[in-house]
mmCIF file of C-alpha atoms in Angstrom:
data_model
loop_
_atom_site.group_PDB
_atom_site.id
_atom_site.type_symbol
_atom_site.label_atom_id
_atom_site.label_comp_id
_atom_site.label_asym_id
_atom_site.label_seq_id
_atom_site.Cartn_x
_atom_site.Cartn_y
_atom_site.Cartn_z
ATOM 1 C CA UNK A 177 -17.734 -6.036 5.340
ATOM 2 C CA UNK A 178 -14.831 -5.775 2.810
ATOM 3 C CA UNK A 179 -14.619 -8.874 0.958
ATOM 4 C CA UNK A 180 -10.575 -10.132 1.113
ATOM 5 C CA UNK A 181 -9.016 -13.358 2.137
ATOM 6 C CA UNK A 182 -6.825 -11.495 4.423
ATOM 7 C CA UNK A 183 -9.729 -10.506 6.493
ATOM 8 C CA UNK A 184 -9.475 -14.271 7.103
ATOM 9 C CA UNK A 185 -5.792 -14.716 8.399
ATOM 10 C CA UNK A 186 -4.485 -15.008 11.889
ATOM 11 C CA UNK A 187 -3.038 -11.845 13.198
ATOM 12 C CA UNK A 188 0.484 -13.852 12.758
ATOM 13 C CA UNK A 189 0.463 -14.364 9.375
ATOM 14 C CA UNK A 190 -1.519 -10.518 8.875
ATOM 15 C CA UNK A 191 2.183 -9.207 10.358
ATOM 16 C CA UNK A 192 3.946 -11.198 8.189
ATOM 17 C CA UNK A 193 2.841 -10.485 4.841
ATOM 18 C CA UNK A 194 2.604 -6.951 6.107
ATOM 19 C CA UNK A 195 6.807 -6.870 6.803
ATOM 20 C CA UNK A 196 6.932 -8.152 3.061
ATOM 21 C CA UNK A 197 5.584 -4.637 2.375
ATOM 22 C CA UNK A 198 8.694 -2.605 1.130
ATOM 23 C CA UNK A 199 9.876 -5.662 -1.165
ATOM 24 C CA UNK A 200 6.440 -6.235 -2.561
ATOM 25 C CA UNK A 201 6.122 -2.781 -3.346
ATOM 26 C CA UNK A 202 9.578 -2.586 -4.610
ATOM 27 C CA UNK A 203 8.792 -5.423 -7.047
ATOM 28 C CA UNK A 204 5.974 -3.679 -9.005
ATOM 29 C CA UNK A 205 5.337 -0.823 -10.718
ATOM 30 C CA UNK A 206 3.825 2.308 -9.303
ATOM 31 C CA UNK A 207 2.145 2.894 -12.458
ATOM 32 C CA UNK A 208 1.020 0.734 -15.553
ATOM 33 C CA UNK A 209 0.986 1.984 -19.157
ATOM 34 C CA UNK A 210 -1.551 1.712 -21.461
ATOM 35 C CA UNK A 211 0.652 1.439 -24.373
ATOM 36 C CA UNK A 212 0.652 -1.975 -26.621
ATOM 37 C CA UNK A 213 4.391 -2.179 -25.430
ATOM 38 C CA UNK A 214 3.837 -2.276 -21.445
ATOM 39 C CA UNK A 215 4.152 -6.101 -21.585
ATOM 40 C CA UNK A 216 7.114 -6.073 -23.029
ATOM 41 C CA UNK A 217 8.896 -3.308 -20.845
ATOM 42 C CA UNK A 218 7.830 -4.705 -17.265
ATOM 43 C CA UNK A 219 5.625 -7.658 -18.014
ATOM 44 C CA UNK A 220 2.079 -7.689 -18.653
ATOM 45 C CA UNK A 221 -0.651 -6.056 -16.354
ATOM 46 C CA UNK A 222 -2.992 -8.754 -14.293
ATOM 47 C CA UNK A 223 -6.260 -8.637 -12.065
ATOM 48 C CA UNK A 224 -3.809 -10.602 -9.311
ATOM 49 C CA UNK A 225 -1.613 -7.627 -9.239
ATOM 50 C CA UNK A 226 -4.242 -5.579 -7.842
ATOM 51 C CA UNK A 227 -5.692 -8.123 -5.403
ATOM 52 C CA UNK A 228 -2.124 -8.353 -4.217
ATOM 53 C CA UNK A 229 -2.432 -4.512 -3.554
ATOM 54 C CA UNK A 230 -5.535 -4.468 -1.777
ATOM 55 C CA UNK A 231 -4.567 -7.588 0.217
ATOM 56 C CA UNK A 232 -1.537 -5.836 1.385
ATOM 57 C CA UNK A 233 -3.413 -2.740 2.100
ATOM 58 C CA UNK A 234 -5.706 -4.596 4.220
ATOM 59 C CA UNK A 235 -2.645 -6.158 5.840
ATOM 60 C CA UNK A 236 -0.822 -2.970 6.510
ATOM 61 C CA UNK A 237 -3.820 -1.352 7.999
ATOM 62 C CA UNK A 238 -4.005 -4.389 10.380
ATOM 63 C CA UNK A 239 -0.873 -4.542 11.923
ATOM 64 C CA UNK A 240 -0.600 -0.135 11.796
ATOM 65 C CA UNK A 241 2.045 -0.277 8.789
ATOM 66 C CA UNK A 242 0.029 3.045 7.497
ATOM 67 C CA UNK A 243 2.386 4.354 5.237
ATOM 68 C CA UNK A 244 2.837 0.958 3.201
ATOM 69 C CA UNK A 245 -1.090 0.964 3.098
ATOM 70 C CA UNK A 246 -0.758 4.396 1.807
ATOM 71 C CA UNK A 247 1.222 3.544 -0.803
ATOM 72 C CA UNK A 248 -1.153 0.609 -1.623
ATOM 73 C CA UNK A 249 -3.944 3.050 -2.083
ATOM 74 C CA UNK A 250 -2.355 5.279 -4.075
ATOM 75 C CA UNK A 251 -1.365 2.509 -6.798
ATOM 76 C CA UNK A 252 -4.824 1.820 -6.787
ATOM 77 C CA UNK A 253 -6.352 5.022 -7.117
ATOM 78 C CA UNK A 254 -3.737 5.916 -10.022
ATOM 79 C CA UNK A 255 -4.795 2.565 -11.547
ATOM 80 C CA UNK A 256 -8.654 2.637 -11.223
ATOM 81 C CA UNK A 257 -9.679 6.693 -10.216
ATOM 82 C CA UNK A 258 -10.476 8.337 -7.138
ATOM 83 C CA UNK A 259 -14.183 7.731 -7.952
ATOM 84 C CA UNK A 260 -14.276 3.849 -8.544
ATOM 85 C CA UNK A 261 -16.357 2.773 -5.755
ATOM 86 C CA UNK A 262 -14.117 0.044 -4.734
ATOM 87 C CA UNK A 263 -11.016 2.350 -4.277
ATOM 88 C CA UNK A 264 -13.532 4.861 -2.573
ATOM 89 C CA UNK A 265 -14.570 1.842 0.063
ATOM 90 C CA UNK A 266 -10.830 1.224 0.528
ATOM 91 C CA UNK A 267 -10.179 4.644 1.265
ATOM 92 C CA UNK A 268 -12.431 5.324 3.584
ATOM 93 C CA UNK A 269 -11.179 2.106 5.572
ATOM 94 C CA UNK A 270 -8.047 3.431 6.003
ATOM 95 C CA UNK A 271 -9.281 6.740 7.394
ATOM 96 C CA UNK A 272 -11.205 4.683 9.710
ATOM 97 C CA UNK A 273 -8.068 2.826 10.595
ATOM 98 C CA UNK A 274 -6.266 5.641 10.746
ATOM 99 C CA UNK A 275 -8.725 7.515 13.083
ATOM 100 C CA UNK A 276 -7.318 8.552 16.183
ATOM 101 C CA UNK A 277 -10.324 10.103 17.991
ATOM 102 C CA UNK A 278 -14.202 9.803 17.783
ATOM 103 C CA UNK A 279 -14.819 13.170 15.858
ATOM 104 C CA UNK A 280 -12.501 12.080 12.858
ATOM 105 C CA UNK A 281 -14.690 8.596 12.720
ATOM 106 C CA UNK A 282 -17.580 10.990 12.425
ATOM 107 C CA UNK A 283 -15.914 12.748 9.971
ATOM 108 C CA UNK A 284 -15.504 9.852 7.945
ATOM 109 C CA UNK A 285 -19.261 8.594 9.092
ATOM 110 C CA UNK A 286 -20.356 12.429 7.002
ATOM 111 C CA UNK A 287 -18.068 11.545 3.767
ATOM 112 C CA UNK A 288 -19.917 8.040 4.104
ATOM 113 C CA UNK A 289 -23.330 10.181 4.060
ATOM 114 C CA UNK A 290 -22.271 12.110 1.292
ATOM 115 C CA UNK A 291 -21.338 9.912 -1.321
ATOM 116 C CA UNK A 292 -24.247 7.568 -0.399
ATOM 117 C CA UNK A 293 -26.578 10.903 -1.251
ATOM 118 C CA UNK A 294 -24.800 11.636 -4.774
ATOM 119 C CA UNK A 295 -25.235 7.770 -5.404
ATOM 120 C CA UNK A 296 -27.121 5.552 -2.748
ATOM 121 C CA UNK A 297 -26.325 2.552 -4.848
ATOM 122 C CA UNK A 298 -22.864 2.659 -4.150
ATOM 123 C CA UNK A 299 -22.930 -0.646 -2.256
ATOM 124 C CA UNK A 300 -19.053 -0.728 -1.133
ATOM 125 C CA UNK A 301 -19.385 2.377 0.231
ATOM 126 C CA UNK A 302 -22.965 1.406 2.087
ATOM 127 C CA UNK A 303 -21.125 -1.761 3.695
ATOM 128 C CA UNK A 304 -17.997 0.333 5.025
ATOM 129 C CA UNK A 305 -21.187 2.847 6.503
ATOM 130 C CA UNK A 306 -22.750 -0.056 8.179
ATOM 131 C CA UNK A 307 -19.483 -1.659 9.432
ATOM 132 C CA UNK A 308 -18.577 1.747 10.977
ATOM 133 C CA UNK A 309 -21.648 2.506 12.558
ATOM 134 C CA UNK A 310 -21.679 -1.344 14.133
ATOM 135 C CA UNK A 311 -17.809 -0.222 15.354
ATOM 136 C CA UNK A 312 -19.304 3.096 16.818
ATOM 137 C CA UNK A 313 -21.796 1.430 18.851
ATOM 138 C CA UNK A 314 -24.517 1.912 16.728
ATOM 139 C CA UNK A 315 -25.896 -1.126 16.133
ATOM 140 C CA UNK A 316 -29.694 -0.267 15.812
ATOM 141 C CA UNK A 317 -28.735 2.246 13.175
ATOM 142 C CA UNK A 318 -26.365 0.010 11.577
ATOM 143 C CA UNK A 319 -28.944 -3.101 11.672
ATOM 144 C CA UNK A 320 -31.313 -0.385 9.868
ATOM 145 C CA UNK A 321 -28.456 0.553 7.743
ATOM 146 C CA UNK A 322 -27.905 -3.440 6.511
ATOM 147 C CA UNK A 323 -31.801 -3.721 6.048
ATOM 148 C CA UNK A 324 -31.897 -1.122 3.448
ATOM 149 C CA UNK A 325 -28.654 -2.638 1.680
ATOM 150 C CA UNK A 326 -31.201 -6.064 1.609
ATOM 151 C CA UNK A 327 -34.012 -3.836 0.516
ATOM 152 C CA UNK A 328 -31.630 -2.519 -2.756
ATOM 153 C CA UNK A 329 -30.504 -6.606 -2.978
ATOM 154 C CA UNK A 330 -31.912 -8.875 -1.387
ATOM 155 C CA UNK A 331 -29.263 -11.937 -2.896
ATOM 156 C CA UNK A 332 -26.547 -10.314 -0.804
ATOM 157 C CA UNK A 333 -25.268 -13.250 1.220
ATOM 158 C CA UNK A 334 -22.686 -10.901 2.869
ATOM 159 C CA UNK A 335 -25.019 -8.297 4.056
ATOM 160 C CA UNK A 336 -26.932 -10.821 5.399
ATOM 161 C CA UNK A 337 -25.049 -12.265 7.009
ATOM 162 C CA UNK A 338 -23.757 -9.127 9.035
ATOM 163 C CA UNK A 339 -27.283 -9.069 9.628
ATOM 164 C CA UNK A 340 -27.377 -12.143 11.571
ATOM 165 C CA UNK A 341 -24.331 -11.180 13.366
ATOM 166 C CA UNK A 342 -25.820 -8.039 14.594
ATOM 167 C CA UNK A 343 -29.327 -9.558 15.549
ATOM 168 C CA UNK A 344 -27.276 -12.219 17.786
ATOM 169 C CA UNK A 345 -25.351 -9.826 19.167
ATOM 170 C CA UNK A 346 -28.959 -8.300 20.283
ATOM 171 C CA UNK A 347 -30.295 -11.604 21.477
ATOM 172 C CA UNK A 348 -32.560 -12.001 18.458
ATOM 173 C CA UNK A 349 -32.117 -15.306 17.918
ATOM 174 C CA UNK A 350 -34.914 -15.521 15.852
ATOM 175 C CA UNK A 351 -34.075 -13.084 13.478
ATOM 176 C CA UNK A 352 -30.259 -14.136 13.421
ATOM 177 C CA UNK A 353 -32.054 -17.717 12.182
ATOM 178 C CA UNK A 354 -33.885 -15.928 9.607
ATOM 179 C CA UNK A 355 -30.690 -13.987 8.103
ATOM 180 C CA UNK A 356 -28.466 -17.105 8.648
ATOM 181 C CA UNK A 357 -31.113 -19.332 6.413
ATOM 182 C CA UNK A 358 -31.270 -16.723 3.937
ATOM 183 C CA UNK A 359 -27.560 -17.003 3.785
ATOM 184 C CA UNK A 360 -27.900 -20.778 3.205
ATOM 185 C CA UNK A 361 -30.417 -20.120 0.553
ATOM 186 C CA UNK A 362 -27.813 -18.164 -1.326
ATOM 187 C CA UNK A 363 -24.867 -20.595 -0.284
ATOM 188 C CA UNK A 364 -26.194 -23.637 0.706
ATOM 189 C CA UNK A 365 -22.935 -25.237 0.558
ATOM 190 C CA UNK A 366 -21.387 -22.863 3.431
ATOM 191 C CA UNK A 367 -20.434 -25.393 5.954
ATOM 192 C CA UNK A 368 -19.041 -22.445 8.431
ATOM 193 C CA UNK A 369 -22.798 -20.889 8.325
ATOM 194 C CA UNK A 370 -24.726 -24.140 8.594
ATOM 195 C CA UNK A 371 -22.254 -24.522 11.758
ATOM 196 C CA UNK A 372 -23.026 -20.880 13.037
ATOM 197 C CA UNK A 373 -26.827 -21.204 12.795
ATOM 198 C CA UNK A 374 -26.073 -24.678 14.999
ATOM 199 C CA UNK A 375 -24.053 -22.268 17.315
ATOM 200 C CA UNK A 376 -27.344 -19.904 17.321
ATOM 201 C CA UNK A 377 -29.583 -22.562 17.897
ATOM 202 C CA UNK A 378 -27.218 -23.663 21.320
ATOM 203 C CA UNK A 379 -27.520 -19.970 22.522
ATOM 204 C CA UNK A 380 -31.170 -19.624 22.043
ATOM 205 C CA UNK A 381 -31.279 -23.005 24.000
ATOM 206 C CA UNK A 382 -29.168 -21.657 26.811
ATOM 207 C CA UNK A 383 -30.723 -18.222 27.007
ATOM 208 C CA UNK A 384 -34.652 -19.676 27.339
ATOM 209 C CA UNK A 385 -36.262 -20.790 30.247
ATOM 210 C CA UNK A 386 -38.590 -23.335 28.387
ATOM 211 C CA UNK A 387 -38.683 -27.095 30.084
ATOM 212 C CA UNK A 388 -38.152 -29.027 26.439
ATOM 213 C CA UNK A 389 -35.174 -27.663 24.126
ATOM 214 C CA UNK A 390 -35.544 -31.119 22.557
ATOM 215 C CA UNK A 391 -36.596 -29.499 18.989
ATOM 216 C CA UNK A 392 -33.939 -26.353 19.229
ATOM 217 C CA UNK A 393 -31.590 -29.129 20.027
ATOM 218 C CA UNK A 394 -32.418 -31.814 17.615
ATOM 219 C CA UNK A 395 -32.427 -28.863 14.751
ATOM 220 C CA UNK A 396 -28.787 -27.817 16.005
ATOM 221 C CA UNK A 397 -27.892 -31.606 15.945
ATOM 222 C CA UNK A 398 -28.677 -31.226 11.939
ATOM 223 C CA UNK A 399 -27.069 -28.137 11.205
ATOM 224 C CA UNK A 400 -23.682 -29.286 12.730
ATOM 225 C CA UNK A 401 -24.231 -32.774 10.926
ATOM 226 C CA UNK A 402 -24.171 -30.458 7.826
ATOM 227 C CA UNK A 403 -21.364 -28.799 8.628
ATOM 228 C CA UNK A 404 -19.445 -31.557 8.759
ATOM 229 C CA UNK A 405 -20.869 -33.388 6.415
ATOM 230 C CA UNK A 406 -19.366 -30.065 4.007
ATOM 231 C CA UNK A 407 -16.196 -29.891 5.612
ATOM 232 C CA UNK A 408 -14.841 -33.353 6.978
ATOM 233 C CA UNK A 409 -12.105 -31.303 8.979
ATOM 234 C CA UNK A 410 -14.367 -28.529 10.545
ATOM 235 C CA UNK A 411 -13.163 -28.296 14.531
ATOM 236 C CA UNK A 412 -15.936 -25.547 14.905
ATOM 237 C CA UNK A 413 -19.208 -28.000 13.269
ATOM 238 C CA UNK A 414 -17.482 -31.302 15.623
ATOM 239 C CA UNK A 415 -17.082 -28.546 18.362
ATOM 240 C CA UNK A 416 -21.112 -28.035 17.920
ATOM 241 C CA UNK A 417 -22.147 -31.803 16.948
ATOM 242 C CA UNK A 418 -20.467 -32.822 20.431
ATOM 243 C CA UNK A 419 -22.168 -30.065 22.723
ATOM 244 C CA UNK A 420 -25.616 -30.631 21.060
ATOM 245 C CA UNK A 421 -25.533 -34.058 21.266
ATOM 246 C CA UNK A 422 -24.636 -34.147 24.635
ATOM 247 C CA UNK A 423 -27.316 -31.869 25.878
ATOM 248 C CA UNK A 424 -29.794 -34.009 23.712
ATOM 249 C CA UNK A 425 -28.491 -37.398 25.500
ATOM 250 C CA UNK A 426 -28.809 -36.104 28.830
ATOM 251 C CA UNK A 427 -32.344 -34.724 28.187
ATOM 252 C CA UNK A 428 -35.096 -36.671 30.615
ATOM 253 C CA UNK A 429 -36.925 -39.180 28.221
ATOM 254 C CA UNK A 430 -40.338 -37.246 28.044
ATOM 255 C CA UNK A 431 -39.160 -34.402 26.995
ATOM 256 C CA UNK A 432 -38.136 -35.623 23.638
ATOM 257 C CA UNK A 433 -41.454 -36.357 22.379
ATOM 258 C CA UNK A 434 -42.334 -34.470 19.727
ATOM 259 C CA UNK A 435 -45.306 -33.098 20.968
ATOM 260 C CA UNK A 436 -46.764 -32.163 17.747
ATOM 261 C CA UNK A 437 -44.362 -29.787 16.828
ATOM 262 C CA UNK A 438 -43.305 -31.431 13.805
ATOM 263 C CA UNK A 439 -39.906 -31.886 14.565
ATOM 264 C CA UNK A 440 -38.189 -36.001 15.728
ATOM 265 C CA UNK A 441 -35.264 -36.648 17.575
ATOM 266 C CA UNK A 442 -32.846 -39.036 16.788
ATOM 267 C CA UNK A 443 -32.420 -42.257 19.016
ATOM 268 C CA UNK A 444 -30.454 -42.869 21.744
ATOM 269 C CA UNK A 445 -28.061 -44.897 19.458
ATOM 270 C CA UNK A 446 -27.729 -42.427 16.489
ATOM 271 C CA UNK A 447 -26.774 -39.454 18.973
ATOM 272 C CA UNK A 448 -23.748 -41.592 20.635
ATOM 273 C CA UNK A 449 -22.763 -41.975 17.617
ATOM 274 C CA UNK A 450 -22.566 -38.567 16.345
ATOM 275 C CA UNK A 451 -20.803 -37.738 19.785
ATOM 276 C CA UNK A 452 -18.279 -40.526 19.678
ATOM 277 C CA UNK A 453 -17.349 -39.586 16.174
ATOM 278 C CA UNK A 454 -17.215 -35.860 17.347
ATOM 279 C CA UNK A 455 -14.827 -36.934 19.972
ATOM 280 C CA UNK A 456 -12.717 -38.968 17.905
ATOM 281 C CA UNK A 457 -12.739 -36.214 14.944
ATOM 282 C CA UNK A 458 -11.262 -33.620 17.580
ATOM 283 C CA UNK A 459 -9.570 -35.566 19.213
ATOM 284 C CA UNK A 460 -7.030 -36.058 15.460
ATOM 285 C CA UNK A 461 -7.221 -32.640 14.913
ATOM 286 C CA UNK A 462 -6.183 -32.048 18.236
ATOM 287 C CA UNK A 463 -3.426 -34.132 18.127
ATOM 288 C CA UNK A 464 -2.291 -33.076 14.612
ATOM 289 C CA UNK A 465 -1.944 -29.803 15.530
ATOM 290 C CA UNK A 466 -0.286 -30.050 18.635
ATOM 291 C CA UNK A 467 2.394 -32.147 16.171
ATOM 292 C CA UNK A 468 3.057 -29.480 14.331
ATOM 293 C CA UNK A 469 1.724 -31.266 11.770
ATOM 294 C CA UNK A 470 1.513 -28.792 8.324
ATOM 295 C CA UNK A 471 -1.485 -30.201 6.804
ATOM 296 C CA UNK A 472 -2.755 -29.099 10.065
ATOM 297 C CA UNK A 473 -1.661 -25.912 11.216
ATOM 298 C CA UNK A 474 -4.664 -23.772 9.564
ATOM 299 C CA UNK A 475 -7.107 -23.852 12.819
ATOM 300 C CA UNK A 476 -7.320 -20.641 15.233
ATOM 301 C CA UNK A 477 -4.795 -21.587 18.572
ATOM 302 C CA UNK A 478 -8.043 -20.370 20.505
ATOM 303 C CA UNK A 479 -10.354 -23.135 19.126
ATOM 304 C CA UNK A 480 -7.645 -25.265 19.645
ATOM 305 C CA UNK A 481 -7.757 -24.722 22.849
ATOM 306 C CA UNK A 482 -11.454 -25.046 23.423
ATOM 307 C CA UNK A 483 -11.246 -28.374 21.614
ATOM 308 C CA UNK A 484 -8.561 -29.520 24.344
ATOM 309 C CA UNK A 485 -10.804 -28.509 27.561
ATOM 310 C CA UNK A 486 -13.932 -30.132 25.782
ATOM 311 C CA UNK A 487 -12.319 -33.446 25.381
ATOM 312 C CA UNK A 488 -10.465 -33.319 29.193
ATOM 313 C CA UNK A 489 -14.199 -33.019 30.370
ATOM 314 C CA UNK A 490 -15.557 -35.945 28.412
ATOM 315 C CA UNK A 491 -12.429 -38.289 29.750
ATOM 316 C CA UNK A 492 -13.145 -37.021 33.717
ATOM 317 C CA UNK A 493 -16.888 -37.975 32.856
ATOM 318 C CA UNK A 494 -15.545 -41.176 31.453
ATOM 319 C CA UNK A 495 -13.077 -42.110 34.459
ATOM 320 C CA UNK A 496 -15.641 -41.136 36.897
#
């Protein structure tokens, strides 16, 4: 639960930044004056030096460059103290990294404990706790562990949102809906979490035995719509859009009444729409990628892939 854009990157470009280490680190200063002259002996001191740092230490840790990471953490530290909490949550991440058996991960689990009973509002250090007990198999004590990080704030979109995570992982659809809407309440502009509560919603669907999925479905349909609608390029939301509209087109008549239940789904005409145009929208990226085009080249080789196999099944339905 460490916020950093690198947590983001494929493992490819994670390896690559991490071989810049040794010039990167050769390039800065190991430590930064306070005097009024500092600017003018090494150039001035900026918040993107440190992200730089902690990006690379993230990076390092990733691909096992441990001693670079080292080195990252100890600029830090001599920068910002042993006892800012950030550095403190970064530190402990590389001792979990760097953990080579299950007794030193419960060693760092106790220095976790520790700080958190000096100061149990030390919220970096209570995300790292709940990320490592969710690692260790934990995950009802690390779904308890999240709940009383909501209790101290309940506007943290990132702790919920490892809620969600964990309560899917259980089967709790239900409660992964509820964490993923608070999410939306605090982001409502998150196209990737509108998509993922679509993705939810398809999983519930698949995992019930009830006869009419027509409102799970038709609320799916909506949250992939808004994905989209967010994010005109998202593979992931068009990935969604095309499997819930399917399912909802092949559905017997009857069984998209709405039954009282509040809910309406869309005609026969509106869903092929939303399908063809979720066909068409993967079929560009698709074939963008596969180009080599640049403007293109940010999408995960695995969805890629999905994407591919998804559109060779509509075209055999097609033929046939």
């Amino acid at each position: 639960m460490t916020t950093s854009i690198v947590a983001g990157l494929p493992d490819r470009e994670a390896l690559a930044l991490a071989q810049q280490a040794p010039t990167i680190l050769r390039a800065h200063p190991r430590v930064f004056s306070a005097s009024p002259l500092q600017p003018l002996i090494s150039g001035p001191e900026t918040s993107e030096i440190w992200t730089n740092y902690e990006n690379l230490l993230l990076s390092c840790l990733r691909t096992g460059n441990d001693r670079a990471a080292l080195e990252c953490l100890e600029r830090l530290t001599m920068r910002f103290g042993e006892k800012d909490e950030r550095v403190m949550a970064l530190e402990g991440l590389a001792k979990e990294a760097m953990a080579e058996t299950d007794a030193d991960l419960q060693a760092v689990l106790k220095d976790y404990d520790d700080i958190m009973k000096e100061n149990d509002s030390n919220i970096p250090i209570a995300k790292r706790r709940v990320a490592l007990l969710r690692s260790m198999g934990r995950t009802a004590d690390a779904i308890a562990a999240v709940n009383a990080l909501i209790e101290y704030d309940t506007t943290d979109a990132e702790a919920w949102a490892e809620a969600a995570d964990m309560y899917l992982e259980e089967g709790l659809y239900s409660q992964a809906m509820f964490a993923l809407d608070e999410v939306l309440a605090l982001s409502p502009n998150a196209w990737n979490v509108h998509a993922r509560a679509g993705e939810v919603l398809l999983m519930a669907v698949a995992s019930s035995s009830e006869a009419s999925p027509a409102s799970q479905l038709t609320e799916a349909v909506k949250r992939f719509a808004r994905s989209v609608e967010l994010c005109d390029d998202y593979l992931r939301g068009y990935y969604g859009l095309k499997l819930a509209t399917d399912k909802l087109l092949a559905l017997p008549a009857k069984s998209k009444k709405t039954d009282g239940e509040g809910f309406e789904v869309p005609s026969p005409a509106a869903l092929q729409k939303l399908n063809e145009l979720s066909v068409k929208k993967l079929g560009d990226i698709v074939r963008h990628y596969t180009a080599g085009d640049q403007m293109w080249m940010g999408y995960n080789a695995g969805e890629i892939e999905a994407a591919k196999k998804l559109l060779e099944g509509t075209a055999a339905k097609v033929v046939r």
